[in-house]
PDB file of C-alpha atoms in Angstrom:
ATOM      1  CA  UNK A   1     136.370  97.469  78.251  1.00  0.00           C
ATOM      2  CA  UNK A   2     139.335  95.436  77.177  1.00  0.00           C
ATOM      3  CA  UNK A   3     142.349  97.030  75.491  1.00  0.00           C
ATOM      4  CA  UNK A   4     144.768  95.498  73.075  1.00  0.00           C
ATOM      5  CA  UNK A   5     145.930  91.962  73.562  1.00  0.00           C
ATOM      6  CA  UNK A   6     149.310  91.408  75.199  1.00  0.00           C
ATOM      7  CA  UNK A   7     152.062  90.595  72.734  1.00  0.00           C
ATOM      8  CA  UNK A   8     153.152  87.056  72.064  1.00  0.00           C
ATOM      9  CA  UNK A   9     156.627  87.944  73.379  1.00  0.00           C
ATOM     10  CA  UNK A  10     155.215  89.077  76.734  1.00  0.00           C
ATOM     11  CA  UNK A  11     153.047  85.982  77.011  1.00  0.00           C
ATOM     12  CA  UNK A  12     156.076  83.757  76.358  1.00  0.00           C
ATOM     13  CA  UNK A  13     158.175  85.614  78.957  1.00  0.00           C
ATOM     14  CA  UNK A  14     155.415  85.203  81.539  1.00  0.00           C
ATOM     15  CA  UNK A  15     155.148  81.444  80.925  1.00  0.00           C
ATOM     16  CA  UNK A  16     158.939  81.057  80.976  1.00  0.00           C
ATOM     17  CA  UNK A  17     159.151  82.908  84.286  1.00  0.00           C
ATOM     18  CA  UNK A  18     156.536  80.591  85.853  1.00  0.00           C
ATOM     19  CA  UNK A  19     158.281  77.532  84.390  1.00  0.00           C
ATOM     20  CA  UNK A  20     161.521  78.710  86.006  1.00  0.00           C
ATOM     21  CA  UNK A  21     159.893  78.769  89.440  1.00  0.00           C
ATOM     22  CA  UNK A  22     158.283  82.192  89.785  1.00  0.00           C
ATOM     23  CA  UNK A  23     154.869  82.000  91.421  1.00  0.00           C
ATOM     24  CA  UNK A  24     151.924  83.063  89.262  1.00  0.00           C
ATOM     25  CA  UNK A  25     151.042  85.958  91.551  1.00  0.00           C
ATOM     26  CA  UNK A  26     154.635  87.193  91.481  1.00  0.00           C
ATOM     27  CA  UNK A  27     154.706  86.942  87.690  1.00  0.00           C
ATOM     28  CA  UNK A  28     151.476  88.932  87.466  1.00  0.00           C
ATOM     29  CA  UNK A  29     153.017  91.716  89.590  1.00  0.00           C
ATOM     30  CA  UNK A  30     156.357  91.565  87.801  1.00  0.00           C
ATOM     31  CA  UNK A  31     154.862  91.819  84.296  1.00  0.00           C
ATOM     32  CA  UNK A  32     151.953  94.109  85.370  1.00  0.00           C
ATOM     33  CA  UNK A  33     149.186  91.757  84.238  1.00  0.00           C
ATOM     34  CA  UNK A  34     146.357  90.079  86.043  1.00  0.00           C
ATOM     35  CA  UNK A  35     146.784  86.768  87.839  1.00  0.00           C
ATOM     36  CA  UNK A  36     143.979  85.451  85.607  1.00  0.00           C
ATOM     37  CA  UNK A  37     146.068  86.226  82.508  1.00  0.00           C
ATOM     38  CA  UNK A  38     149.090  84.447  83.931  1.00  0.00           C
ATOM     39  CA  UNK A  39     146.937  81.408  84.785  1.00  0.00           C
ATOM     40  CA  UNK A  40     145.417  81.444  81.306  1.00  0.00           C
ATOM     41  CA  UNK A  41     148.829  81.608  79.545  1.00  0.00           C
ATOM     42  CA  UNK A  42     150.291  78.839  81.666  1.00  0.00           C
ATOM     43  CA  UNK A  43     147.227  76.637  81.008  1.00  0.00           C
ATOM     44  CA  UNK A  44     147.269  77.320  77.269  1.00  0.00           C
ATOM     45  CA  UNK A  45     150.955  76.479  77.086  1.00  0.00           C
ATOM     46  CA  UNK A  46     150.500  73.297  79.186  1.00  0.00           C
ATOM     47  CA  UNK A  47     147.648  72.163  76.903  1.00  0.00           C
ATOM     48  CA  UNK A  48     149.763  72.927  73.819  1.00  0.00           C
ATOM     49  CA  UNK A  49     147.181  75.373  72.452  1.00  0.00           C
ATOM     50  CA  UNK A  50     149.627  78.177  71.730  1.00  0.00           C
ATOM     51  CA  UNK A  51     149.932  81.617  73.238  1.00  0.00           C
ATOM     52  CA  UNK A  52     149.073  83.649  70.174  1.00  0.00           C
ATOM     53  CA  UNK A  53     146.322  86.226  70.774  1.00  0.00           C
ATOM     54  CA  UNK A  54     142.981  85.178  69.238  1.00  0.00           C
ATOM     55  CA  UNK A  55     141.300  87.406  66.707  1.00  0.00           C
ATOM     56  CA  UNK A  56     138.820  89.816  68.319  1.00  0.00           C
ATOM     57  CA  UNK A  57     135.189  89.062  67.540  1.00  0.00           C
ATOM     58  CA  UNK A  58     132.946  91.432  65.617  1.00  0.00           C
ATOM     59  CA  UNK A  59     133.198  93.323  62.403  1.00  0.00           C
ATOM     60  CA  UNK A  60     136.551  94.818  61.466  1.00  0.00           C
ATOM     61  CA  UNK A  61     136.834  98.577  61.474  1.00  0.00           C
ATOM     62  CA  UNK A  62     136.560 100.128  58.045  1.00  0.00           C
ATOM     63  CA  UNK A  63     139.578 102.230  57.108  1.00  0.00           C
ATOM     64  CA  UNK A  64     140.058 104.999  54.577  1.00  0.00           C
ATOM     65  CA  UNK A  65     143.613 104.523  53.259  1.00  0.00           C
ATOM     66  CA  UNK A  66     146.041 107.484  53.228  1.00  0.00           C
ATOM     67  CA  UNK A  67     145.989 107.696  49.416  1.00  0.00           C
ATOM     68  CA  UNK A  68     142.259 108.630  49.639  1.00  0.00           C
ATOM     69  CA  UNK A  69     142.643 111.368  52.266  1.00  0.00           C
ATOM     70  CA  UNK A  70     142.882 114.132  49.664  1.00  0.00           C
ATOM     71  CA  UNK A  71     139.667 112.870  48.016  1.00  0.00           C
ATOM     72  CA  UNK A  72     137.944 113.073  51.406  1.00  0.00           C
ATOM     73  CA  UNK A  73     139.209 116.642  51.912  1.00  0.00           C
ATOM     74  CA  UNK A  74     137.932 117.542  48.437  1.00  0.00           C
ATOM     75  CA  UNK A  75     134.504 116.035  49.169  1.00  0.00           C
ATOM     76  CA  UNK A  76     134.193 118.106  52.326  1.00  0.00           C
ATOM     77  CA  UNK A  77     135.197 121.282  50.488  1.00  0.00           C
ATOM     78  CA  UNK A  78     132.793 120.623  47.621  1.00  0.00           C
ATOM     79  CA  UNK A  79     129.862 119.661  49.818  1.00  0.00           C
ATOM     80  CA  UNK A  80     130.219 121.567  53.110  1.00  0.00           C
ATOM     81  CA  UNK A  81     126.530 121.425  53.978  1.00  0.00           C
ATOM     82  CA  UNK A  82     125.973 117.671  53.767  1.00  0.00           C
ATOM     83  CA  UNK A  83     125.134 115.752  56.914  1.00  0.00           C
ATOM     84  CA  UNK A  84     127.389 113.004  58.077  1.00  0.00           C
ATOM     85  CA  UNK A  85     125.032 110.343  56.684  1.00  0.00           C
ATOM     86  CA  UNK A  86     124.967 112.165  53.333  1.00  0.00           C
ATOM     87  CA  UNK A  87     128.759 112.316  53.295  1.00  0.00           C
ATOM     88  CA  UNK A  88     128.935 108.580  53.947  1.00  0.00           C
ATOM     89  CA  UNK A  89     126.452 107.866  51.139  1.00  0.00           C
ATOM     90  CA  UNK A  90     128.359 110.079  48.712  1.00  0.00           C
ATOM     91  CA  UNK A  91     131.653 108.462  49.674  1.00  0.00           C
ATOM     92  CA  UNK A  92     130.226 105.015  49.035  1.00  0.00           C
ATOM     93  CA  UNK A  93     129.265 106.024  45.481  1.00  0.00           C
ATOM     94  CA  UNK A  94     132.886 106.544  44.491  1.00  0.00           C
ATOM     95  CA  UNK A  95     135.024 104.659  46.977  1.00  0.00           C
ATOM     96  CA  UNK A  96     135.191 101.548  49.072  1.00  0.00           C
ATOM     97  CA  UNK A  97     132.317 101.259  51.509  1.00  0.00           C
ATOM     98  CA  UNK A  98     132.695 103.507  54.606  1.00  0.00           C
ATOM     99  CA  UNK A  99     130.274 104.098  57.426  1.00  0.00           C
ATOM    100  CA  UNK A 100     129.520 107.464  59.034  1.00  0.00           C
ATOM    101  CA  UNK A 101     131.554 106.428  62.083  1.00  0.00           C
ATOM    102  CA  UNK A 102     134.556 105.693  59.833  1.00  0.00           C
ATOM    103  CA  UNK A 103     134.244 109.161  58.324  1.00  0.00           C
ATOM    104  CA  UNK A 104     134.056 110.763  61.770  1.00  0.00           C
ATOM    105  CA  UNK A 105     137.252 108.971  62.867  1.00  0.00           C
ATOM    106  CA  UNK A 106     139.048 110.044  59.708  1.00  0.00           C
ATOM    107  CA  UNK A 107     137.766 113.648  60.032  1.00  0.00           C
ATOM    108  CA  UNK A 108     139.214 113.775  63.510  1.00  0.00           C
ATOM    109  CA  UNK A 109     142.597 112.335  62.610  1.00  0.00           C
ATOM    110  CA  UNK A 110     142.912 114.686  59.617  1.00  0.00           C
ATOM    111  CA  UNK A 111     141.563 117.621  61.688  1.00  0.00           C
ATOM    112  CA  UNK A 112     138.786 118.258  59.211  1.00  0.00           C
ATOM    113  CA  UNK A 113     135.711 120.072  60.368  1.00  0.00           C
ATOM    114  CA  UNK A 114     132.202 120.109  59.009  1.00  0.00           C
ATOM    115  CA  UNK A 115     130.647 123.551  59.309  1.00  0.00           C
ATOM    116  CA  UNK A 116     127.134 123.417  57.998  1.00  0.00           C
ATOM    117  CA  UNK A 117     125.328 126.583  56.904  1.00  0.00           C
ATOM    118  CA  UNK A 118     121.790 125.993  58.133  1.00  0.00           C
ATOM    119  CA  UNK A 119     120.503 128.889  56.002  1.00  0.00           C
ATOM    120  CA  UNK A 120     121.627 127.113  52.807  1.00  0.00           C
ATOM    121  CA  UNK A 121     119.758 123.885  53.583  1.00  0.00           C
TER     122      UNK A 121
END
């Protein structure tokens, strides 16, 4: 799985090093990147296509902004026995659309737990 894209500054420093005579393999070792990345940056620069990272494909990750964190806490306290899917549906009724996976990520970062009482269901 690929991580975050290398910064534009790093890409420019790599290309500059190769232009100043450093071999691509040396540049890869020096900047701790793959030789393929060095080759790609040099080629993009030579073709005049720019070194800026391209946008990543796929849907963007939904985010619950910090100003809504208290509302999320309140929802969990008011409805402790809801399933994750039910929490997501309830959240969508009153806030910007959020998936169950978005809620899980936010629960983790806010250290919120869902303790369901099976006897109450």
